[in-house]
mmCIF file of C-alpha atoms in Angstrom:
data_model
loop_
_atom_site.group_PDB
_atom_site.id
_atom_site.type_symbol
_atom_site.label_atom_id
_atom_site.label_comp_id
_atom_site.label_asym_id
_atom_site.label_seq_id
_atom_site.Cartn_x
_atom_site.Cartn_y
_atom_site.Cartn_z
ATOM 1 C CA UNK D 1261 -10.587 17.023 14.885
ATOM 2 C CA UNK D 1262 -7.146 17.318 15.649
ATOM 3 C CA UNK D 1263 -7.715 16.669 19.300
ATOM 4 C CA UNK D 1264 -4.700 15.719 21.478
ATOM 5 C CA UNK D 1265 -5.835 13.270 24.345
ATOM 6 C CA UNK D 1266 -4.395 13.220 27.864
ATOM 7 C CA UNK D 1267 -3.157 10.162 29.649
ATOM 8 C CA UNK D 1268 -6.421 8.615 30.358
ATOM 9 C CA UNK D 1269 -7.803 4.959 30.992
ATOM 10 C CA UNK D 1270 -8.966 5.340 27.547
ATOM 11 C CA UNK D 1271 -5.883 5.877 26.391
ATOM 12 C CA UNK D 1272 -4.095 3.151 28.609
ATOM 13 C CA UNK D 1273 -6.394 0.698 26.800
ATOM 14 C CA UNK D 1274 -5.559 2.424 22.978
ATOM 15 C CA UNK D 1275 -1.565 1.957 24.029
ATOM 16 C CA UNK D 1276 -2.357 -1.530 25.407
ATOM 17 C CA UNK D 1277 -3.841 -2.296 22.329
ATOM 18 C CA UNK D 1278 -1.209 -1.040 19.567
ATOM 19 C CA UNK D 1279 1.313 -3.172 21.630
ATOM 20 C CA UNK D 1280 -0.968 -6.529 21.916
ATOM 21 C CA UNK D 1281 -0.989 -6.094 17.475
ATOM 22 C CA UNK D 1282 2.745 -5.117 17.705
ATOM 23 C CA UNK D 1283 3.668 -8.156 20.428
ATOM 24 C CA UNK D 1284 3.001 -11.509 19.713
ATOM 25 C CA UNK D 1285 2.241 -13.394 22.634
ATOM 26 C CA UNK D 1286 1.215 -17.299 22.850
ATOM 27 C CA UNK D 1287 -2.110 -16.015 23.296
ATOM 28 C CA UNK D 1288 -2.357 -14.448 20.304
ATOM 29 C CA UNK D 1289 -0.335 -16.488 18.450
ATOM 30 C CA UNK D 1290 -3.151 -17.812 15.665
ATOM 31 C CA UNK D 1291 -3.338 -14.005 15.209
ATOM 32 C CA UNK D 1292 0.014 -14.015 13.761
ATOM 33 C CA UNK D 1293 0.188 -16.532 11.634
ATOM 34 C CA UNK D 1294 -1.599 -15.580 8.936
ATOM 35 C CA UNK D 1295 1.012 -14.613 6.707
ATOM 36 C CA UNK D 1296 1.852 -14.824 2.661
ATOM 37 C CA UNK D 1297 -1.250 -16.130 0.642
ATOM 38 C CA UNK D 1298 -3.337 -17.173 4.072
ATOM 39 C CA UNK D 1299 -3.439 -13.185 4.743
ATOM 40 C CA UNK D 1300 -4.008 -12.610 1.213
ATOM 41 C CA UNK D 1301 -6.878 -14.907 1.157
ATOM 42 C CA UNK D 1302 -8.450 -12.937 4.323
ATOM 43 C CA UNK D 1303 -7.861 -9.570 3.440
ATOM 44 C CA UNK D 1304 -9.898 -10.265 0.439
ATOM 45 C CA UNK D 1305 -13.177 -8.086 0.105
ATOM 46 C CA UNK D 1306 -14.509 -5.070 1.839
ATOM 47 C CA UNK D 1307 -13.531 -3.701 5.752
ATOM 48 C CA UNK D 1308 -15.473 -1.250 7.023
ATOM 49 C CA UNK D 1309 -14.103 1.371 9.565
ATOM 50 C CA UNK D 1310 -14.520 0.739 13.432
ATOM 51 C CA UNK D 1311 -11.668 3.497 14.724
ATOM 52 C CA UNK D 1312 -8.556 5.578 14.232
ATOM 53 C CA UNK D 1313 -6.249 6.208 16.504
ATOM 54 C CA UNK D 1314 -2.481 8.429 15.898
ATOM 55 C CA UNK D 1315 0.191 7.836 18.366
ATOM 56 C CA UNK D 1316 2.599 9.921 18.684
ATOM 57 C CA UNK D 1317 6.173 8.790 18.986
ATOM 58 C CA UNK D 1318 7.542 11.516 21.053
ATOM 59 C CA UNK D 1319 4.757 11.445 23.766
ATOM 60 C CA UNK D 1320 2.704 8.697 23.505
ATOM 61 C CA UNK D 1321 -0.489 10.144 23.357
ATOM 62 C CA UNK D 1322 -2.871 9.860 21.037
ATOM 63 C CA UNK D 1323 -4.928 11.973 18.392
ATOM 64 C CA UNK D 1324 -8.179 11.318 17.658
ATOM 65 C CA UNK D 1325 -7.296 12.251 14.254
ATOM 66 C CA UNK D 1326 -10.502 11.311 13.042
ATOM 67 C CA UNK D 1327 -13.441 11.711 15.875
ATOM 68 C CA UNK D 1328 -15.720 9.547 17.674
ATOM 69 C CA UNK D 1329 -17.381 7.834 14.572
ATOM 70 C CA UNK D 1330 -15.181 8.047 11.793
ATOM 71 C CA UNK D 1331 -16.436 6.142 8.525
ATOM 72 C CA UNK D 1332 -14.697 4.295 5.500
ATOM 73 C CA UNK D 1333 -13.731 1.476 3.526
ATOM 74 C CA UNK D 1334 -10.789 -0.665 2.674
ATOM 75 C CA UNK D 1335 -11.450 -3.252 -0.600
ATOM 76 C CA UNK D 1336 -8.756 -5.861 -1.632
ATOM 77 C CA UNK D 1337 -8.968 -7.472 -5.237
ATOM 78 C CA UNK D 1338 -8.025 -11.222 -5.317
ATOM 79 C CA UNK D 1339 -5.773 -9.559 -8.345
ATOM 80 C CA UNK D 1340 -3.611 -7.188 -6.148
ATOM 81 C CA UNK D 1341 -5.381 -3.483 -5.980
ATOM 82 C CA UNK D 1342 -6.438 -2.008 -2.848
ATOM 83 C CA UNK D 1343 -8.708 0.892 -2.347
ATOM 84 C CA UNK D 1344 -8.563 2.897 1.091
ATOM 85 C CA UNK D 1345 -10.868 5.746 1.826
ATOM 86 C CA UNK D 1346 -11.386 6.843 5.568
ATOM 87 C CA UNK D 1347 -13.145 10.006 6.552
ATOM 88 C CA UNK D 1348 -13.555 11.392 9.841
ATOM 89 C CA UNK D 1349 -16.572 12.456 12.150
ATOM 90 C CA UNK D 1350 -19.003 15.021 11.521
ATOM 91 C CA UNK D 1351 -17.641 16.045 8.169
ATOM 92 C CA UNK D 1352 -19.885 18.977 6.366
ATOM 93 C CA UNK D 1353 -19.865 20.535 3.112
ATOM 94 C CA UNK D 1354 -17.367 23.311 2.797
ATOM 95 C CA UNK D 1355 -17.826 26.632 2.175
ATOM 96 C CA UNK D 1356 -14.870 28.560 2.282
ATOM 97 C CA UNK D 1357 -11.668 27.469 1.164
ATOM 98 C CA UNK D 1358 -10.276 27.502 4.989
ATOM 99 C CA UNK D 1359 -13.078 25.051 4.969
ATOM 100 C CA UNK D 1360 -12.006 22.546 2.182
ATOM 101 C CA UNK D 1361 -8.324 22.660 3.373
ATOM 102 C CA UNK D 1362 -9.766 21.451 7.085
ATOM 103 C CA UNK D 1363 -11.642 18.519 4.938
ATOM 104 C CA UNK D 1364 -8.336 17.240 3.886
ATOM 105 C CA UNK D 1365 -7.340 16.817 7.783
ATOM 106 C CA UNK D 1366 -10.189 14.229 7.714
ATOM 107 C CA UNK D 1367 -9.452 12.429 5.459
ATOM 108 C CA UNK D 1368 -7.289 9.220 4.087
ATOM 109 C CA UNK D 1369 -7.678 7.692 0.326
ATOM 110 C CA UNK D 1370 -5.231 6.159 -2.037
ATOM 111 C CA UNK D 1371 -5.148 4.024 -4.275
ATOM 112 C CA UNK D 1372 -2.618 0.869 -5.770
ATOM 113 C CA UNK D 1373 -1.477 -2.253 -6.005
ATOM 114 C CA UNK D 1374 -0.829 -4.215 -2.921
ATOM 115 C CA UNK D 1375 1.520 -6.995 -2.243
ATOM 116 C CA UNK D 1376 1.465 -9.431 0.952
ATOM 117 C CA UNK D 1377 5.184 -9.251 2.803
ATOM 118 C CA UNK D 1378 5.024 -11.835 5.603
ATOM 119 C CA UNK D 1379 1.802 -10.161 7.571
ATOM 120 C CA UNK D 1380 2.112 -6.884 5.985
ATOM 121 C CA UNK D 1381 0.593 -5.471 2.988
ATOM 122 C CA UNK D 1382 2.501 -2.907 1.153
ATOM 123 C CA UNK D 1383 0.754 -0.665 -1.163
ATOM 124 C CA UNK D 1384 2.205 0.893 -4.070
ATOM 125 C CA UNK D 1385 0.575 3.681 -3.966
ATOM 126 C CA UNK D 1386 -0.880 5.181 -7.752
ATOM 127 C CA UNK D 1387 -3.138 7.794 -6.615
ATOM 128 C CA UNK D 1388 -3.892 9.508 -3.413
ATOM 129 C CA UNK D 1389 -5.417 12.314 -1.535
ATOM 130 C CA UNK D 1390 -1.732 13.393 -0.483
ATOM 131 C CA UNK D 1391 -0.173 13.855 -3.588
ATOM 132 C CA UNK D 1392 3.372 12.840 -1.834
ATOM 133 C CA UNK D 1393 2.011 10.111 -1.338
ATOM 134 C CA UNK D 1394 2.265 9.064 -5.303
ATOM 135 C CA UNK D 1395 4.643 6.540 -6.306
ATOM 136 C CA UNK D 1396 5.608 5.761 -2.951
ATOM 137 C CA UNK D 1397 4.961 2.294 -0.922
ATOM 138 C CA UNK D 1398 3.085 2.193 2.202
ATOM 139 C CA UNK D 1399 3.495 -0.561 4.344
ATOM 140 C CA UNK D 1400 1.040 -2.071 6.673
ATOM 141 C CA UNK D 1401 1.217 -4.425 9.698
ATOM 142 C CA UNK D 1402 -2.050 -6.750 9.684
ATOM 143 C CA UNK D 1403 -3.989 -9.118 11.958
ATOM 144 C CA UNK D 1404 -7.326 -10.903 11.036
ATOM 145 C CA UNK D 1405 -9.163 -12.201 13.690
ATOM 146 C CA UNK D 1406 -12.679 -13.726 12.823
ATOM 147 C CA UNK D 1407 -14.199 -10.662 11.426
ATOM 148 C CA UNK D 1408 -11.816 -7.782 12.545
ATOM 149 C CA UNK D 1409 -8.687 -6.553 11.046
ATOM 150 C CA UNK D 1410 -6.222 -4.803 13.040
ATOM 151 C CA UNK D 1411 -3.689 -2.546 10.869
ATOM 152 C CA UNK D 1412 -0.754 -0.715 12.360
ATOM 153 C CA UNK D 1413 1.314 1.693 10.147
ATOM 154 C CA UNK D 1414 4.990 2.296 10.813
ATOM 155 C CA UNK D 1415 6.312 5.641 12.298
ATOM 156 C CA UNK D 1416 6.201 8.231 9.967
ATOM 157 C CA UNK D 1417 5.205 12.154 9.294
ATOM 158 C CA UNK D 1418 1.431 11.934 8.435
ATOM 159 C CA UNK D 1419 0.597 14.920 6.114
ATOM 160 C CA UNK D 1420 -2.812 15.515 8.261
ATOM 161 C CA UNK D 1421 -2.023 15.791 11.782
ATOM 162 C CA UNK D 1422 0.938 15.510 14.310
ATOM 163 C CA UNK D 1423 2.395 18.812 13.458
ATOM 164 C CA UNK D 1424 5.217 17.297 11.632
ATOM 165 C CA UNK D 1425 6.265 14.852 14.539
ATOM 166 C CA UNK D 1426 6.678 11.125 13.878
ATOM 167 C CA UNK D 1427 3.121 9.212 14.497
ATOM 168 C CA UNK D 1428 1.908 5.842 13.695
ATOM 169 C CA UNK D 1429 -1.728 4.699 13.311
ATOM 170 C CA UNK D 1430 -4.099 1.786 14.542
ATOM 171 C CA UNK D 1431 -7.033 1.360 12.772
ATOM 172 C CA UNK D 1432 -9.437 -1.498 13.296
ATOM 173 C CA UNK D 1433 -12.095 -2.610 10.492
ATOM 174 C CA UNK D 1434 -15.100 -4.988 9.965
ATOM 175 C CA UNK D 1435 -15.989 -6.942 7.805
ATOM 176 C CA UNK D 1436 -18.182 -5.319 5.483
ATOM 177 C CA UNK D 1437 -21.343 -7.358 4.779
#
């Protein structure tokens, strides 16, 4: 799953995307200004999974760290917990032990308390599939359009893929129904 892409029109429209949710533009302007309780209020409920992309800082490609049809759910509480739990494509039981440490490079969950920071959400995170992850705060860019949610992390080293180099990812979700 840890597929590097080339330079492709796919990936033209992937990087044009992460910088339309990084850029605001007039256009897009409603976009950002849900911020505070407003994006609170919207995040509010269950987001399904529509795609996962990694960027990699050094490059600029991307990884498509989680295949073609990756699946998962993020739920906010009206009182402050969040629950995140994204899987990638084609994931089978394991039967070795190689296998089951190759199921962790498919895989995203934590769980915490969330606060809204302008129009980020940052998680304090109390348990999680990385146990690094523990007791730190992950911080989230967010836009809700209509139905979709747009997330973009900061840089960082992602424990899963990247090979130690700084990434960041864009995921988009659903609302579940």
């Amino acid at each position: 799953m840890n597929i590097v892409q080339e330079k492709s029109p796919k990936t033209a429209e992937l990087k044009s995307a992460a910088t339309d949710a990084v850029v605001s533009d007039e256009k897009n302007k409603h976009l950002s200004e849900l911020v505070g309780e407003d994006l609170k209020k919207a995040l509010i409920g269950t987001w399904q999974l529509v795609s996962y992309q990694v960027e990699l800082q050094e490059t600029g490609e991307f990884i498509d760290a989680m295949g073609a049809t990756p699946r998962g759910r993020v739920i906010f509480t009206p009182d402050n917990w969040v629950a995140f739990n994204l899987e990638g494509s084609n994931r089978t039981p394991a039967e070795t032990v190689d296998d089951h440490l190759a199921l962790l490079n498919t895989l995203v969950a934590y769980i915490g308390r969330y606060r809204i920071e302008g129009n980020q959400w940052v998680t304090t995170v109390e348990t999680a599939w990385a146990p690094q992850w523990v007791g730190t705060e992950q911080r989230r860019t967010v836009t809700v359009d209509g139905e979709f949610a747009s997330v973009i992390t900061p840089w960082r080293k992602m424990p899963n893929w990247g090979g130690g180099k700084m990434s960041r990812s864009i995921i988009r979700f659903r609302r579940a129904h």
